[in-house]
Coordinates of N, CA, C and O in Angstrom, one line a residue:
X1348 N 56.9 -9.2 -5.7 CA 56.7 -10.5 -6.5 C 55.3 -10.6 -7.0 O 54.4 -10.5 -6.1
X1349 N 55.0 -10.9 -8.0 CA 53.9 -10.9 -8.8 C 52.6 -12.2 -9.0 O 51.4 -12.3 -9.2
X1350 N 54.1 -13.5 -8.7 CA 53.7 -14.9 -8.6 C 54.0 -15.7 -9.7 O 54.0 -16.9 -9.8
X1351 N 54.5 -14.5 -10.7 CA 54.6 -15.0 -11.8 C 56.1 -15.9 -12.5 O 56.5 -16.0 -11.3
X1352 N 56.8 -16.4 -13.0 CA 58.2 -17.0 -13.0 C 58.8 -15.8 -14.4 O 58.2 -15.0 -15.1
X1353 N 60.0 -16.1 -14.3 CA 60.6 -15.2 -14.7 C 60.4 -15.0 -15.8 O 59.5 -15.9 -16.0
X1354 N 60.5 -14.4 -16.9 CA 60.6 -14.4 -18.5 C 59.4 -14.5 -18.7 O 59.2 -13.7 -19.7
X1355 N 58.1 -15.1 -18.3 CA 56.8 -15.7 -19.0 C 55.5 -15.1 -19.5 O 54.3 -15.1 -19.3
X1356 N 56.7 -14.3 -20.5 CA 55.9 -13.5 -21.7 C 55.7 -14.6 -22.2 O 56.7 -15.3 -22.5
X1357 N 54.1 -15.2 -22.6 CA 53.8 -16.7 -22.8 C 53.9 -16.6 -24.7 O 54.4 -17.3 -25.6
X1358 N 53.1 -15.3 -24.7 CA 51.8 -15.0 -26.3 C 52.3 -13.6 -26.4 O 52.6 -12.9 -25.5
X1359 N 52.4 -13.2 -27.6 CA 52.6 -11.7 -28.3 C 54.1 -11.6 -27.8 O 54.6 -10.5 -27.9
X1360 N 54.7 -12.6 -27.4 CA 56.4 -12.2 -27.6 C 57.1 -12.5 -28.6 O 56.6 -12.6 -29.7
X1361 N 58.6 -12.8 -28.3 CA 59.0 -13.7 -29.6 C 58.8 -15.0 -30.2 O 58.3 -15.9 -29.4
X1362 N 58.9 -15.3 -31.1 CA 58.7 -17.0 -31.2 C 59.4 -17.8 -30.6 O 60.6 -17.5 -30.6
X1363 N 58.9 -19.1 -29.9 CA 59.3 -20.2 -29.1 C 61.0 -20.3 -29.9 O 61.9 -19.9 -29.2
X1364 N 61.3 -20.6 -30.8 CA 62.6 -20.9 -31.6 C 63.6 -19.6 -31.4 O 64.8 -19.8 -31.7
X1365 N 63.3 -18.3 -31.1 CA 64.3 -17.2 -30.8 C 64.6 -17.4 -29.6 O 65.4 -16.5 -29.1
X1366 N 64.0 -18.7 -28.4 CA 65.3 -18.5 -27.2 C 65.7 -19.9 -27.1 O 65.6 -20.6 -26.1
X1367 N 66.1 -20.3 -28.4 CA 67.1 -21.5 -28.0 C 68.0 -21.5 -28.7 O 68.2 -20.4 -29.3
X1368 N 68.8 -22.4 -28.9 CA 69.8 -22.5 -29.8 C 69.8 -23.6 -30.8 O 68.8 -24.2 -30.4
X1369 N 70.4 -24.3 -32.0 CA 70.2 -25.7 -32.2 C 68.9 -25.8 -33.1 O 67.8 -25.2 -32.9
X1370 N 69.2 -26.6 -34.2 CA 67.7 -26.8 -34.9 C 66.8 -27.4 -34.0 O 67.1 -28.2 -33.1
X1371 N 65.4 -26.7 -34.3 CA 63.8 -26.9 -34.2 C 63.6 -28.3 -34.9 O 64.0 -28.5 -36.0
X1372 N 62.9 -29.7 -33.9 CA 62.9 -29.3 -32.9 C 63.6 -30.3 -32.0 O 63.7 -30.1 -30.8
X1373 N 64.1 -31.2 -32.4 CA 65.2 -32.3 -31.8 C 66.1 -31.8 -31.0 O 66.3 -32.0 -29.8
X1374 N 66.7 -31.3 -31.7 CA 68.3 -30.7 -31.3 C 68.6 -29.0 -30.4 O 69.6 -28.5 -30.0
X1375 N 67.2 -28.4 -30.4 CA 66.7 -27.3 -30.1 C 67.5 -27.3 -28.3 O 67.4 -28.3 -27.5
X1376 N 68.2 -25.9 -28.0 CA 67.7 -26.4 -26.7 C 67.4 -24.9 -25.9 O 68.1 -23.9 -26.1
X1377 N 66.6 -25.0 -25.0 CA 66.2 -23.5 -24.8 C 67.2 -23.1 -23.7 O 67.8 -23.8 -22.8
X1378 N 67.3 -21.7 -24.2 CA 68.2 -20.6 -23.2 C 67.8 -20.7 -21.7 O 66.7 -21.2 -21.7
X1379 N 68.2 -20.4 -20.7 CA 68.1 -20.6 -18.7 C 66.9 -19.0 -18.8 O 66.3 -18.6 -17.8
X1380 N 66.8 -18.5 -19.9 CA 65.8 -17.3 -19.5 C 65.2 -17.3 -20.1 O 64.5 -16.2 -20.0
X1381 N 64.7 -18.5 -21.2 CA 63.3 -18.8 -21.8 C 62.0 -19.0 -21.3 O 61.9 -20.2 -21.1
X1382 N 60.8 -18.5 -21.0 CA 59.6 -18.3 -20.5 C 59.3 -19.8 -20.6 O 59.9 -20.6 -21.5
X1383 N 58.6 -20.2 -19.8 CA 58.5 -21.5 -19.4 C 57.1 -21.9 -20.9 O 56.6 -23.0 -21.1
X1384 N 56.7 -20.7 -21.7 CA 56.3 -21.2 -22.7 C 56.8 -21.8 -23.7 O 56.2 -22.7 -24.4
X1385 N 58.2 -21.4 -23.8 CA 59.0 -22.1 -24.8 C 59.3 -23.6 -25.0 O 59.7 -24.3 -25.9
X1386 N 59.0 -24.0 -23.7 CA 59.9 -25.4 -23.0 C 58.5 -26.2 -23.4 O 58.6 -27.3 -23.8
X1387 N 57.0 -25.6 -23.2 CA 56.5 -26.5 -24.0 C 56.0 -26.9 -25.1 O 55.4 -27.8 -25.5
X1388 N 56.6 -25.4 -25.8 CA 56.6 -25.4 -27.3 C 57.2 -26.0 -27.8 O 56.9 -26.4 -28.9
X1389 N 58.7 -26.5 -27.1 CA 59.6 -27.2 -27.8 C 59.0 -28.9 -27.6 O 59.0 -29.7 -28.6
X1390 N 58.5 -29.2 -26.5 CA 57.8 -30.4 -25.9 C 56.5 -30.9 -27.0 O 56.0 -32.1 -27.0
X1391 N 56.1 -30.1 -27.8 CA 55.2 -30.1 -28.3 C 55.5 -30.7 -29.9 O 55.1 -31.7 -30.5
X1392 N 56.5 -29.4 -30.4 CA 56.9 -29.7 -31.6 C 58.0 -30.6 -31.7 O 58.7 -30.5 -32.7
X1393 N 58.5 -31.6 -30.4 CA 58.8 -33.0 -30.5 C 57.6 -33.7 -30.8 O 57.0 -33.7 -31.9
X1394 N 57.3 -34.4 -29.7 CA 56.0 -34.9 -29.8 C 55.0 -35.2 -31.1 O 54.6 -36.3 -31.3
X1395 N 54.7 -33.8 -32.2 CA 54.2 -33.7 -33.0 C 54.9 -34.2 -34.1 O 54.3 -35.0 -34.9
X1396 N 56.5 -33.8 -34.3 CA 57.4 -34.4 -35.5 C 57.1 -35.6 -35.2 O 56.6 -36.3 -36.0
X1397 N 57.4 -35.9 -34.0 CA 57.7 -37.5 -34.2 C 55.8 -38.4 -34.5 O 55.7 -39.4 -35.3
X1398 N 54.9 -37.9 -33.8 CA 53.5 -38.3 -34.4 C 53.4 -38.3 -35.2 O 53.3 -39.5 -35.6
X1399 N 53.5 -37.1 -36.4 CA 53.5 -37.1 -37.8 C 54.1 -38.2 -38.6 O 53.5 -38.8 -39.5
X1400 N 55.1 -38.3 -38.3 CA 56.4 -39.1 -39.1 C 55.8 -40.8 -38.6 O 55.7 -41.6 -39.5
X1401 N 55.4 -41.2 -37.5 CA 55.0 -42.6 -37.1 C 53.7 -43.0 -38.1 O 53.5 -44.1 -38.4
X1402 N 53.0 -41.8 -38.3 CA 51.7 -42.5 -38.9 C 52.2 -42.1 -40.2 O 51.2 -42.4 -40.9
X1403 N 53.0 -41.7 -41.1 CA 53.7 -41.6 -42.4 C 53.3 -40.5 -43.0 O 53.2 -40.5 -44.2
X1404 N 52.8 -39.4 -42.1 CA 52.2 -37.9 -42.2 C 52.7 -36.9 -42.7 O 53.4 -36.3 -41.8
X1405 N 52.7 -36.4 -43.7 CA 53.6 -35.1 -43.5 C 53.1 -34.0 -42.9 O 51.9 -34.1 -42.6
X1406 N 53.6 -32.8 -42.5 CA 53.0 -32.1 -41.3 C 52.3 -31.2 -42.4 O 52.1 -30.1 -41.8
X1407 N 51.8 -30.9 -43.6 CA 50.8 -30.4 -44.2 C 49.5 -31.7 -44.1 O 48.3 -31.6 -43.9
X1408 N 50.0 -32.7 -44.2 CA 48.8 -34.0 -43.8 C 48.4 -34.1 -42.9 O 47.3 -34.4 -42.9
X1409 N 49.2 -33.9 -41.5 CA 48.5 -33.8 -40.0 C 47.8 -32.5 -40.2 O 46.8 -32.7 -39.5
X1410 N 47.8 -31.6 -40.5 CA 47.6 -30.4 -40.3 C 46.0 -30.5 -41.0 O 44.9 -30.4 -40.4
X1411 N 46.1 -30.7 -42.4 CA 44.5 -31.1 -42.7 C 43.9 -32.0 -41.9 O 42.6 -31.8 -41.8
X1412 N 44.5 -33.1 -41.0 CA 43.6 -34.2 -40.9 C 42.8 -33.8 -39.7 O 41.8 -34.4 -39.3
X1413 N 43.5 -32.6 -38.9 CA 43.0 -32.3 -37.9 C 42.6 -30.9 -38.4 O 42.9 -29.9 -37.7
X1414 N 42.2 -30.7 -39.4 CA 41.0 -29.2 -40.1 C 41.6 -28.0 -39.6 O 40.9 -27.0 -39.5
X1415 N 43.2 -27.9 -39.4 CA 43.8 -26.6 -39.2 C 44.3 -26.4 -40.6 O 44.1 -27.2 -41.5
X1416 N 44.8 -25.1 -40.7 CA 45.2 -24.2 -42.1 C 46.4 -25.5 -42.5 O 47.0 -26.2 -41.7
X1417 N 46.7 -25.4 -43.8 CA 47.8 -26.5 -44.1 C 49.2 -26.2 -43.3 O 49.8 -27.1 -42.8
X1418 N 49.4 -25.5 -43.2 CA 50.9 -24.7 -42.5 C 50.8 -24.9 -40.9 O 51.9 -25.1 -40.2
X1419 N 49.7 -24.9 -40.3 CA 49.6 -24.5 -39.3 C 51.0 -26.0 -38.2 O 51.5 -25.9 -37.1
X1420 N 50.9 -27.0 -38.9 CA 52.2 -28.1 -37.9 C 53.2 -27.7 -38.3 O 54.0 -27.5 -37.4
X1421 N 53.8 -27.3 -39.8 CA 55.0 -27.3 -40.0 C 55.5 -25.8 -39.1 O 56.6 -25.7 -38.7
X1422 N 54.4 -24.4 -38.6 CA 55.0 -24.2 -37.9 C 55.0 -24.2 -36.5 O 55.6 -23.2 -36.0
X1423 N 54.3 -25.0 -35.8 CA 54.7 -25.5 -34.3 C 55.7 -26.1 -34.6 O 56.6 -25.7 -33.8
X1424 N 56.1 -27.1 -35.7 CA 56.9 -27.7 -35.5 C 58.4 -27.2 -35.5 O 59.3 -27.7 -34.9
X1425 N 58.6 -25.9 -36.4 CA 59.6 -25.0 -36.5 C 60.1 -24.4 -35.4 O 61.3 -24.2 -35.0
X1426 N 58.7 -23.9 -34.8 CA 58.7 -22.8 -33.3 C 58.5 -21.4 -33.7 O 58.9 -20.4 -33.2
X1427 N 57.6 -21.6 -34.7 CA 57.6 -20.3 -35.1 C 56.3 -19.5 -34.2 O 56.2 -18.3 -33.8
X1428 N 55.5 -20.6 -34.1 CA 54.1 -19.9 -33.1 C 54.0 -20.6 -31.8 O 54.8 -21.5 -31.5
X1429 N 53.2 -20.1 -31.0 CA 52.8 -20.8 -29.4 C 51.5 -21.3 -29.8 O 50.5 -20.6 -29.7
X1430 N 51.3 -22.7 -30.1 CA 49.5 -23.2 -30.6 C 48.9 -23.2 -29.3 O 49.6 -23.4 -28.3
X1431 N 47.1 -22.9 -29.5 CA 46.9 -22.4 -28.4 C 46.0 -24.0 -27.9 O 46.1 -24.8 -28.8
X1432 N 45.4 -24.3 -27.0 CA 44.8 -25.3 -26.5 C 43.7 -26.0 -27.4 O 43.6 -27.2 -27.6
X1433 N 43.1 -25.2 -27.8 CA 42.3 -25.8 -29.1 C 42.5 -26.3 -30.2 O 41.7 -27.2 -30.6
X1434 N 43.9 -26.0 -31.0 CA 44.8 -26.8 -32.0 C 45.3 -28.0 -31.1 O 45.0 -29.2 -31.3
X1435 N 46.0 -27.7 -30.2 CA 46.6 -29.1 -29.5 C 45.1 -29.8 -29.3 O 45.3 -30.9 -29.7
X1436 N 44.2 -29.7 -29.1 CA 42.9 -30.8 -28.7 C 42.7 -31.1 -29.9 O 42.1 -32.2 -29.9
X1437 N 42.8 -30.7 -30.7 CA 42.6 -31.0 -32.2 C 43.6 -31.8 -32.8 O 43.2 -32.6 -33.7
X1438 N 44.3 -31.8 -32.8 CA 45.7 -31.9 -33.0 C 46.0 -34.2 -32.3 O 46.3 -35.3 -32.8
X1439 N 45.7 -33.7 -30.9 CA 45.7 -35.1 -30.3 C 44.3 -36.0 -30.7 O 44.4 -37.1 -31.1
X1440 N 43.1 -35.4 -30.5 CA 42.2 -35.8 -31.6 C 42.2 -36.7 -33.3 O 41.6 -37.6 -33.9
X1441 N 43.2 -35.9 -33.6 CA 43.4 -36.6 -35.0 C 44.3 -37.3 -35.0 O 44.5 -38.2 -35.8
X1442 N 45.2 -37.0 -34.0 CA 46.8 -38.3 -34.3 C 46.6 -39.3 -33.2 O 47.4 -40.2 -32.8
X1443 N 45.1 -38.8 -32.4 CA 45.1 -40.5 -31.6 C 46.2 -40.8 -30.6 O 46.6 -41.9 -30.2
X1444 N 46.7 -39.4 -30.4 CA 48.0 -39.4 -29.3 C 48.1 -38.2 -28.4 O 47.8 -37.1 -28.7
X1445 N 48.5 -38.7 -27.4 CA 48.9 -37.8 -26.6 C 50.0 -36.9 -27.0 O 51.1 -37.3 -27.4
X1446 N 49.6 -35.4 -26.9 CA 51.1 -34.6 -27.4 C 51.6 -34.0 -26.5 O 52.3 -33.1 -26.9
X1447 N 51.4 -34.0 -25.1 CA 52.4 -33.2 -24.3 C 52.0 -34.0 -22.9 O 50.9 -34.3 -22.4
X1448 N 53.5 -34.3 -22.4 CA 52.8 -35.4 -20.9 C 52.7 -34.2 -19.9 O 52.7 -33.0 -19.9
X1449 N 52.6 -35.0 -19.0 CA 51.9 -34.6 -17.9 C 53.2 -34.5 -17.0 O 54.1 -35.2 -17.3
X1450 N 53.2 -33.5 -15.8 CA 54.5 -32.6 -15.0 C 55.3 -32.3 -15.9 O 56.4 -32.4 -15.6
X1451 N 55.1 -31.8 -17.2 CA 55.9 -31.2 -17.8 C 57.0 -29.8 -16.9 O 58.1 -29.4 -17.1
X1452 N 55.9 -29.4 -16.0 CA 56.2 -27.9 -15.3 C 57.3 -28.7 -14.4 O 58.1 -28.0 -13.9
X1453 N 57.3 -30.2 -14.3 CA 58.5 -30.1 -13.3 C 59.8 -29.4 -13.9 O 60.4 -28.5 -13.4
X1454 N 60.1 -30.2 -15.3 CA 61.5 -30.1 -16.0 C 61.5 -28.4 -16.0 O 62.7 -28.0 -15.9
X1455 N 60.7 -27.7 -16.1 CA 60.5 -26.3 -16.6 C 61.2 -25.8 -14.9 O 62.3 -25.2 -14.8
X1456 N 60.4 -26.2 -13.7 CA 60.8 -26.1 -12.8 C 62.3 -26.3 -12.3 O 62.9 -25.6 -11.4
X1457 N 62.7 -27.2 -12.7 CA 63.9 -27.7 -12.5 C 64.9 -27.5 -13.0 O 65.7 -28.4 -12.9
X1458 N 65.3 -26.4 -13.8 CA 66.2 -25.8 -15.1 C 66.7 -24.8 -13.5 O 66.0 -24.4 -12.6
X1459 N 68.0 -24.7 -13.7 CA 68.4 -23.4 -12.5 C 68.1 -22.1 -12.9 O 67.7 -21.6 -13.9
X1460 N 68.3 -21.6 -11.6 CA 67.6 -19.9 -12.1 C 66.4 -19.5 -12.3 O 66.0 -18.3 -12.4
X1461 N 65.6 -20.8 -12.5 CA 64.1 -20.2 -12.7 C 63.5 -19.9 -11.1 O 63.2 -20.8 -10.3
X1462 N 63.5 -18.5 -11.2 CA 62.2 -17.6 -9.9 C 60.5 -17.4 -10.3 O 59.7 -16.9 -11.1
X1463 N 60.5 -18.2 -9.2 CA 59.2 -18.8 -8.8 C 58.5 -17.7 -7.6 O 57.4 -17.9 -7.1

């Protein structure tokens, strides 16, 4: 055992949206053998639709307002990429919100099957 949890090819795997089912990102729901990156990618590009949409944003408008490439929310918000810590600081910086809570790793923990 490595220490590591199962699946958690985090970066350079598939995109977050190839292990769930269900539109990105509401209805999305990730597979029992999704890397526990996925679960916050999905956590994320909730959070962000729904930010965007409260302050009357469109996700090429969040995306300038926080000085990333214009594209770069519409695709977190798809699942097409894993954003790395620097966009999310950037990201909550400009929408003045928090975008991912805190024990997130419980729910991640608490899905069955996941080896710890």
């Amino acid at each position: 055992m490595t220490g590591r949890l199962a699946g958690d090819e985090m970066r350079g795997d598939r995109a977050p949206l190839t292990y769930t089912t269900g539109e990105w990102p509401h209805a999305a729901v990730p597979e029992a053998s999704a890397p526990p990156g996925v679960h916050y990618s999905l956590a994320l590009a909730r959070a962000l639709d729904d930010a965007a949409k409260a302050q009357g944003l469109s996700h090429r408008g969040a995306s300038l307002r926080a000085g990333l490439n214009a594209t770069a929310v519409g695709r977190i918000v798809r699942g097409e990429v894993y954003p790395d810590l620097a966009t999310l600081a950037r990201l909550e910086v400009a929408l003045r919100t928090d975008l991912l809570a805190r024990g997130l790793f419980r729910e991640v923990l608490a899905e069955p099957e996941r080896d710890v």
